[in-house]
Amino acid sequence: MNDDHYGTDGSEATMNDEYGALLLAPLRIEPSGPPAIDVGRAMLQGGRMRRRRWWFGGGFLAAAGAALLTGGILLAPAAQDHRKPLVALPPDPPMPTSCTVSRLDLGGHHSGEMMAGDHTGHWHVGTADPGPDKANSVLVWHDGKLVDEVPAPSKTAREFALVDVNASGVAVGAANSSRDPAYAYENGKLIPLKGGNGAEAVGINDDGVIAGTIKVGGRSVAVRWRSIDAEPEVLPAPPGKDIHRVWGISQDGTIVGEIGYGGYLWFTDGTGRRIVPPADSGSRPSTGPGGEPFPTALSKQFMPNGFAFGWVYGTTINDSPGGLYRYHPASDTWQLVARDTSPAQLDPGGRTGMMSVSQDDPAVYVGRAVLKLPHFDELSRAGLDSISINAVSDDAHVIGGTAISGRADTSKPFAPVIYRCR
């Protein structure tokens, strides 16, 4: 495929009617193929203990809408614009030729779920015996071996989860609770982050910079912690009371998320800007009186999934033909990954991503190519015949996920698994 280069120029939204309208907006467009979502499985996964409260507030609806909207075949990107980016694009890793899969130790627990892994593939974090409204322990693996188990930090820290981890084994997360702060995990201990109750830590890079949100006036506001013991710094944002969502942080400190109805980037120099959707994806985005992007509930938008392989991955919504794209902020470069978003999953990059719906025939994106993963026959025979991918190393040699029942059987335990590829 050729690279595509385009130049660009009050209340919790997850719980309100406006954001609900956004999430359901893609369903206004007639899908071009059969639905790619198994409703029974979607119900199971919608009820699972997930990384972020956003999941319960409608994140899965956005994923389903994107999948329904973009059913079709894999197409090549639009014609290349020959203007060269000022910054070299990150190379994709070589595609592995073979992978093996094994279970991860649960330390005697009946069930467990892998939540995230670091970019080197050495560290992974997860939850033990996940379930709705439970104060569960968190699990830490290093090089595939269970090295720590830490109980929930308080009785009110329900559905507590670590959702990202860096190459030093320092992890961050939060509980599904407005009565608990965000937390960092370091050297066997959970450390509360400053910023008050209801905060959420979503991503951490190798420099120890943490990205997330805190509550200000009852709404979520994007922040950055420069270290575990630092005060949160409120990130710049357009005027207004839109809810902020943060989905990840890159190794260079760039933070990606959403403000209101569209994707947003925050940079290390203290600036931020909206992510204008790619020009070739279909209908034009709505614009303000000066021609600037002006997102509305029904305008075309790019909804980011997180960072992977040096790019921001995500999908366009309210758009036809739309598709799965990736964006390189430093060079302002867009690339189409696929028109059909259903063939494979993405590394969520610090959150439960839109592209993390489990698959009976597991596959994951490596760059813009699809890597098919082997079945785990032992787990399949036990009824855990569907895999959700939650971690992909930069070299695609280590891939982590969770095996669940593909038949929406809630009596089946979850089983964290790890793929080793070469």
Tab-separated table of C-alpha atoms in Angstrom, residues 60-391:
chain	number	residue	atom	x	y	z
A	60	PHE	CA	-18.911	-0.650	23.218
A	61	LEU	CA	-21.744	1.064	21.330
A	62	ALA	CA	-19.164	3.186	19.544
A	63	ALA	CA	-17.236	0.058	18.622
A	64	ALA	CA	-20.347	-1.681	17.373
A	65	GLY	CA	-21.388	1.375	15.395
A	66	ALA	CA	-17.993	1.617	13.740
A	67	ALA	CA	-18.030	-2.063	12.840
A	68	LEU	CA	-21.552	-1.905	11.441
A	69	LEU	CA	-20.724	1.219	9.484
A	70	THR	CA	-17.578	0.003	7.783
A	71	GLY	CA	-18.379	-3.560	6.766
A	72	GLY	CA	-16.847	-4.353	3.381
A	73	ILE	CA	-13.630	-5.435	1.751
A	74	LEU	CA	-10.066	-4.305	2.346
A	75	LEU	CA	-9.209	-1.510	-0.043
A	76	ALA	CA	-5.984	0.293	-0.869
A	77	PRO	CA	-5.526	3.885	0.348
A	78	ALA	CA	-6.337	6.834	-1.840
A	79	ALA	CA	-3.721	8.205	-4.233
A	80	GLN	CA	-0.544	9.405	-2.593
A	81	ASP	CA	0.096	13.085	-2.074
A	82	HIS	CA	3.788	13.398	-2.936
A	83	ARG	CA	4.561	16.054	-0.379
A	84	LYS	CA	7.123	14.512	1.956
A	85	PRO	CA	6.606	14.696	5.706
A	86	LEU	CA	9.150	16.700	7.649
A	87	VAL	CA	9.641	13.808	10.069
A	88	ALA	CA	10.523	10.245	9.120
A	89	LEU	CA	7.629	7.856	9.585
A	90	PRO	CA	8.162	5.023	12.081
A	91	PRO	CA	8.805	1.701	10.325
A	92	ASP	CA	6.445	-1.180	10.951
A	93	PRO	CA	7.959	-4.290	12.532
A	94	PRO	CA	8.570	-7.351	10.346
A	95	MET	CA	5.577	-9.653	10.244
A	96	PRO	CA	6.124	-12.762	12.412
A	97	THR	CA	5.898	-16.086	10.608
A	98	SER	CA	4.843	-18.297	13.518
A	99	CYS	CA	3.343	-17.959	17.006
A	100	THR	CA	2.790	-20.246	19.979
A	101	VAL	CA	0.280	-19.665	22.789
A	102	SER	CA	0.253	-20.578	26.476
A	103	ARG	CA	-1.735	-19.752	29.607
A	104	LEU	CA	-0.536	-17.341	32.256
A	105	ASP	CA	-0.365	-18.352	35.919
A	106	LEU	CA	-3.286	-17.060	37.978
A	107	GLY	CA	-1.751	-17.779	41.373
A	108	GLY	CA	-4.592	-20.065	42.372
A	109	HIS	CA	-7.411	-17.769	41.250
A	110	HIS	CA	-10.337	-19.246	39.335
A	111	SER	CA	-10.435	-16.536	36.684
A	112	GLY	CA	-8.312	-13.687	35.425
A	113	GLU	CA	-8.038	-11.132	32.675
A	114	MET	CA	-4.997	-9.543	31.058
A	115	MET	CA	-5.482	-5.806	30.823
A	116	ALA	CA	-2.287	-4.367	29.310
A	117	GLY	CA	1.374	-4.898	28.506
A	118	ASP	CA	4.412	-2.686	28.097
A	119	HIS	CA	5.817	-1.920	24.660
A	120	THR	CA	8.796	-4.277	25.101
A	121	GLY	CA	6.633	-7.312	25.847
A	122	HIS	CA	8.276	-8.027	29.216
A	123	TRP	CA	5.589	-6.729	31.605
A	124	HIS	CA	1.862	-7.460	31.695
A	125	VAL	CA	-0.856	-6.546	34.185
A	126	GLY	CA	-4.315	-7.953	34.790
A	127	THR	CA	-7.086	-8.632	37.254
A	128	ALA	CA	-7.921	-11.689	39.343
A	129	ASP	CA	-11.497	-12.995	39.418
A	130	PRO	CA	-12.939	-9.991	37.557
A	131	GLY	CA	-16.621	-9.264	37.930
A	132	PRO	CA	-19.105	-6.433	38.323
A	133	ASP	CA	-18.890	-4.464	41.550
A	134	LYS	CA	-16.074	-6.554	43.065
A	135	ALA	CA	-13.014	-5.298	44.944
A	136	ASN	CA	-10.635	-7.564	43.043
A	137	SER	CA	-6.865	-8.028	43.192
A	138	VAL	CA	-4.495	-7.032	40.408
A	139	LEU	CA	-1.886	-9.386	38.932
A	140	VAL	CA	1.568	-8.576	37.543
A	141	TRP	CA	3.544	-10.831	35.183
A	142	HIS	CA	7.161	-10.428	34.074
A	143	ASP	CA	8.390	-12.429	31.088
A	144	GLY	CA	5.299	-14.607	31.364
A	145	LYS	CA	5.724	-15.440	35.076
A	146	LEU	CA	3.432	-14.195	37.831
A	147	VAL	CA	5.561	-11.963	40.082
A	148	ASP	CA	3.014	-10.081	42.186
A	149	GLU	CA	-0.564	-9.941	43.376
A	150	VAL	CA	-1.895	-6.831	45.098
A	151	PRO	CA	-5.365	-6.554	46.676
A	152	ALA	CA	-7.698	-3.688	45.871
A	153	PRO	CA	-6.551	-0.530	47.689
A	154	SER	CA	-9.844	0.014	49.531
A	155	LYS	CA	-13.236	-1.526	50.140
A	156	THR	CA	-14.812	1.019	47.794
A	157	ALA	CA	-12.329	0.371	44.957
A	158	ARG	CA	-14.691	-1.837	42.983
A	159	GLU	CA	-13.587	-3.311	39.653
A	160	PHE	CA	-10.089	-2.011	40.292
A	161	ALA	CA	-7.692	-2.466	37.382
A	162	LEU	CA	-4.234	-1.489	36.252
A	163	VAL	CA	-4.615	-0.402	32.624
A	164	ASP	CA	-1.104	0.434	31.418
A	165	VAL	CA	2.471	-0.475	32.351
A	166	ASN	CA	5.864	0.810	31.222
A	167	ALA	CA	9.163	-0.937	30.525
A	168	SER	CA	10.226	-0.568	34.183
A	169	GLY	CA	7.151	-2.406	35.430
A	170	VAL	CA	5.453	0.729	36.790
A	171	ALA	CA	1.708	0.551	36.119
A	172	VAL	CA	-1.297	2.857	36.517
A	173	GLY	CA	-5.026	2.424	36.873
A	174	ALA	CA	-8.172	3.225	38.768
A	175	ALA	CA	-11.347	1.769	40.214
A	176	ASN	CA	-14.930	2.066	39.067
A	177	SER	CA	-15.579	4.370	41.982
A	178	SER	CA	-16.069	8.076	42.543
A	179	ARG	CA	-14.745	7.625	46.090
A	180	ASP	CA	-11.227	6.561	45.128
A	181	PRO	CA	-8.263	8.319	43.482
A	182	ALA	CA	-6.199	7.040	40.583
A	183	TYR	CA	-3.297	4.760	41.492
A	184	ALA	CA	0.175	3.815	40.372
A	185	TYR	CA	1.802	0.440	41.039
A	186	GLU	CA	5.526	0.365	41.799
A	187	ASN	CA	7.698	-2.213	43.560
A	188	GLY	CA	4.764	-4.197	44.901
A	189	LYS	CA	2.788	-1.221	46.231
A	190	LEU	CA	-0.227	0.766	45.082
A	191	ILE	CA	0.389	4.494	45.438
A	192	PRO	CA	-2.528	6.969	45.272
A	193	LEU	CA	-2.000	9.767	42.766
A	194	LYS	CA	-2.761	13.368	43.628
A	195	GLY	CA	-5.840	14.881	42.068
A	196	GLY	CA	-8.689	13.749	44.260
A	197	ASN	CA	-11.326	11.073	44.076
A	198	GLY	CA	-12.831	10.111	40.741
A	199	ALA	CA	-9.499	10.567	38.932
A	200	GLU	CA	-8.371	8.011	36.366
A	201	ALA	CA	-4.832	7.197	35.280
A	202	VAL	CA	-4.912	5.746	31.777
A	203	GLY	CA	-1.360	5.633	30.400
A	204	ILE	CA	2.285	5.818	31.488
A	205	ASN	CA	5.426	6.064	29.351
A	206	ASP	CA	8.980	4.979	30.083
A	207	ASP	CA	9.823	8.428	31.487
A	208	GLY	CA	7.164	7.901	34.143
A	209	VAL	CA	4.813	10.573	32.761
A	210	ILE	CA	1.194	9.607	33.447
A	211	ALA	CA	-1.875	10.663	31.458
A	212	GLY	CA	-5.459	10.605	32.663
A	213	THR	CA	-8.311	12.691	33.980
A	214	ILE	CA	-9.439	14.307	37.215
A	215	LYS	CA	-12.833	15.625	38.244
A	216	VAL	CA	-13.323	19.393	38.074
A	217	GLY	CA	-16.793	20.692	38.772
A	218	GLY	CA	-18.298	17.255	38.243
A	219	ARG	CA	-16.774	16.695	34.802
A	220	SER	CA	-13.645	14.914	33.603
A	221	VAL	CA	-10.690	17.107	32.626
A	222	ALA	CA	-7.505	15.835	30.950
A	223	VAL	CA	-4.334	16.004	33.037
A	224	ARG	CA	-0.710	14.928	33.085
A	225	TRP	CA	1.291	13.771	36.098
A	226	ARG	CA	5.029	14.220	35.477
A	227	SER	CA	5.790	11.552	38.090
A	228	ILE	CA	4.020	9.349	40.606
A	229	ASP	CA	4.298	11.982	43.363
A	230	ALA	CA	3.572	15.036	41.180
A	231	GLU	CA	0.507	17.233	41.236
A	232	PRO	CA	-1.696	16.823	38.141
A	233	GLU	CA	-1.312	19.470	35.427
A	234	VAL	CA	-4.532	20.376	33.635
A	235	LEU	CA	-4.009	20.108	29.874
A	236	PRO	CA	-5.078	22.900	27.480
A	237	ALA	CA	-8.532	22.683	25.933
A	238	PRO	CA	-10.934	24.791	23.872
A	239	PRO	CA	-13.393	26.940	25.841
A	240	GLY	CA	-16.480	25.133	27.027
A	241	LYS	CA	-17.559	22.382	29.333
A	242	ASP	CA	-17.026	19.369	27.115
A	243	ILE	CA	-16.016	16.164	28.835
A	244	HIS	CA	-12.401	15.094	28.252
A	245	ARG	CA	-11.356	11.498	27.696
A	246	VAL	CA	-7.754	10.297	27.612
A	247	TRP	CA	-6.789	7.101	25.800
A	248	GLY	CA	-3.008	6.921	25.924
A	249	ILE	CA	0.438	8.492	25.998
A	250	SER	CA	3.340	7.925	23.606
A	251	GLN	CA	6.975	7.465	24.534
A	252	ASP	CA	7.685	11.085	23.509
A	253	GLY	CA	4.945	12.347	25.849
A	254	THR	CA	2.186	13.094	23.322
A	255	ILE	CA	-1.244	12.341	24.799
A	256	VAL	CA	-4.269	11.286	22.770
A	257	GLY	CA	-7.911	11.402	23.746
A	258	GLU	CA	-11.165	13.141	22.955
A	259	ILE	CA	-12.840	16.417	23.781
A	260	GLY	CA	-16.553	16.545	23.155
A	261	TYR	CA	-17.264	14.864	19.846
A	262	GLY	CA	-13.836	14.246	18.375
A	263	GLY	CA	-10.237	13.166	18.808
A	264	TYR	CA	-7.725	15.466	20.480
A	265	LEU	CA	-3.941	15.632	20.944
A	266	TRP	CA	-1.911	17.222	23.719
A	267	PHE	CA	1.799	17.904	23.158
A	268	THR	CA	4.745	18.212	25.526
A	269	ASP	CA	5.154	21.939	24.770
A	270	GLY	CA	1.821	22.666	26.434
A	271	THR	CA	-0.272	22.977	23.266
A	272	GLY	CA	-3.167	20.875	22.048
A	273	ARG	CA	-5.343	20.554	18.954
A	274	ARG	CA	-8.221	18.604	17.516
A	275	ILE	CA	-7.563	15.710	15.156
A	276	VAL	CA	-9.177	16.671	11.859
A	277	PRO	CA	-10.470	13.497	10.128
A	278	PRO	CA	-8.575	12.273	7.027
A	279	ALA	CA	-9.637	13.924	3.801
A	280	ASP	CA	-10.170	10.703	1.841
A	281	SER	CA	-12.482	8.960	4.276
A	282	GLY	CA	-15.750	10.202	2.828
A	283	SER	CA	-18.063	13.028	3.859
A	284	ARG	CA	-16.558	16.310	4.992
A	285	PRO	CA	-16.398	17.259	8.684
A	286	SER	CA	-18.581	20.088	9.897
A	287	THR	CA	-16.766	23.411	10.140
A	288	GLY	CA	-17.153	26.563	12.154
A	289	PRO	CA	-17.670	30.084	10.776
A	290	GLY	CA	-13.942	30.480	10.099
A	291	GLY	CA	-13.604	27.102	8.438
A	292	GLU	CA	-12.137	25.444	11.520
A	293	PRO	CA	-13.394	21.952	12.456
A	294	PHE	CA	-16.553	22.245	14.499
A	295	PRO	CA	-17.574	18.797	15.758
A	296	THR	CA	-21.232	18.045	16.271
A	297	ALA	CA	-23.050	14.870	17.241
A	298	LEU	CA	-23.639	13.998	13.579
A	299	SER	CA	-20.501	15.337	11.893
A	300	LYS	CA	-17.705	13.122	10.612
A	301	GLN	CA	-15.109	12.519	13.299
A	302	PHE	CA	-11.979	10.487	13.968
A	303	MET	CA	-12.301	8.508	17.191
A	304	PRO	CA	-8.837	7.489	18.424
A	305	ASN	CA	-8.107	4.057	19.830
A	306	GLY	CA	-4.622	4.778	21.195
A	307	PHE	CA	-0.959	4.643	20.205
A	308	ALA	CA	0.575	1.594	18.516
A	309	PHE	CA	3.772	1.234	16.451
A	310	GLY	CA	4.366	4.981	16.723
A	311	TRP	CA	0.957	5.944	15.300
A	312	VAL	CA	-2.457	6.965	16.612
A	313	TYR	CA	-4.940	4.325	15.444
A	314	GLY	CA	-8.681	4.859	15.289
A	315	THR	CA	-11.853	4.809	13.221
A	316	THR	CA	-13.953	7.417	11.511
A	317	ILE	CA	-17.625	7.675	12.431
A	318	ASN	CA	-20.642	9.300	10.785
A	319	ASP	CA	-18.726	8.675	7.599
A	320	SER	CA	-19.006	6.700	4.382
A	321	PRO	CA	-16.997	4.734	3.358
A	322	GLY	CA	-14.974	5.402	6.503
A	323	GLY	CA	-12.601	2.815	7.911
A	324	LEU	CA	-9.704	2.159	10.228
A	325	TYR	CA	-6.925	4.774	9.960
A	326	ARG	CA	-3.682	5.667	11.616
A	327	TYR	CA	-2.237	9.127	12.097
A	328	HIS	CA	1.344	10.282	12.701
A	329	PRO	CA	1.077	13.634	14.516
A	330	ALA	CA	4.690	14.796	14.057
A	331	SER	CA	4.507	14.602	10.253
A	332	ASP	CA	0.735	15.159	9.951
A	333	THR	CA	0.465	11.946	7.936
A	334	TRP	CA	-2.650	9.794	7.509
A	335	GLN	CA	-2.685	6.197	6.306
A	336	LEU	CA	-5.688	4.019	5.643
A	337	VAL	CA	-5.307	0.674	7.394
A	338	ALA	CA	-8.527	-1.001	6.228
A	339	ARG	CA	-12.008	-0.099	5.071
A	340	ASP	CA	-13.398	-3.170	6.816
A	341	THR	CA	-12.662	-2.876	10.544
A	342	SER	CA	-13.636	-6.446	11.451
A	343	PRO	CA	-10.743	-8.726	10.309
A	344	ALA	CA	-8.434	-8.084	13.261
A	345	GLN	CA	-7.991	-6.435	16.626
A	346	LEU	CA	-5.727	-3.563	17.691
A	347	ASP	CA	-3.477	-3.193	20.677
A	348	PRO	CA	-5.681	-0.910	22.788
A	349	GLY	CA	-2.681	1.104	23.904
A	350	GLY	CA	-3.742	1.674	27.496
A	351	ARG	CA	-7.488	1.200	27.340
A	352	THR	CA	-10.145	-1.165	26.175
A	353	GLY	CA	-10.105	-0.148	22.555
A	354	MET	CA	-12.858	0.028	19.994
A	355	MET	CA	-11.104	-2.742	18.092
A	356	SER	CA	-10.822	-5.167	21.008
A	357	VAL	CA	-13.984	-7.208	20.505
A	358	SER	CA	-12.942	-10.844	20.876
A	359	GLN	CA	-12.638	-13.243	17.934
A	360	ASP	CA	-13.076	-16.976	17.509
A	361	ASP	CA	-10.322	-16.795	14.888
A	362	PRO	CA	-7.978	-14.339	16.619
A	363	ALA	CA	-5.979	-11.895	14.536
A	364	VAL	CA	-4.213	-8.639	15.282
A	365	TYR	CA	-2.960	-5.690	13.250
A	366	VAL	CA	0.820	-5.404	12.945
A	367	GLY	CA	1.284	-2.038	11.299
A	368	ARG	CA	-1.249	-2.219	8.466
A	369	ALA	CA	-1.023	-5.996	7.989
A	370	VAL	CA	-3.055	-8.695	9.717
A	371	LEU	CA	-1.330	-11.382	11.789
A	372	LYS	CA	-3.475	-14.477	12.338
A	373	LEU	CA	-2.947	-16.126	15.701
A	374	PRO	CA	-3.255	-19.825	16.535
A	375	HIS	CA	-6.153	-21.321	18.450
A	376	PHE	CA	-5.606	-22.619	21.967
A	377	ASP	CA	-7.105	-26.085	21.639
A	378	GLU	CA	-7.137	-26.838	25.376
A	379	LEU	CA	-9.079	-23.690	26.191
A	380	SER	CA	-11.361	-24.115	23.191
A	381	ARG	CA	-12.375	-27.557	24.419
A	382	ALA	CA	-13.152	-25.981	27.793
A	383	GLY	CA	-15.502	-23.492	26.132
A	384	LEU	CA	-13.080	-20.542	26.134
A	385	ASP	CA	-12.973	-20.343	22.378
A	386	SER	CA	-12.749	-16.598	21.780
A	387	ILE	CA	-9.743	-14.313	22.322
A	388	SER	CA	-9.611	-10.613	23.166
A	389	ILE	CA	-6.198	-9.035	22.476
A	390	ASN	CA	-5.025	-6.457	25.019
A	391	ALA	CA	-1.271	-6.079	24.467
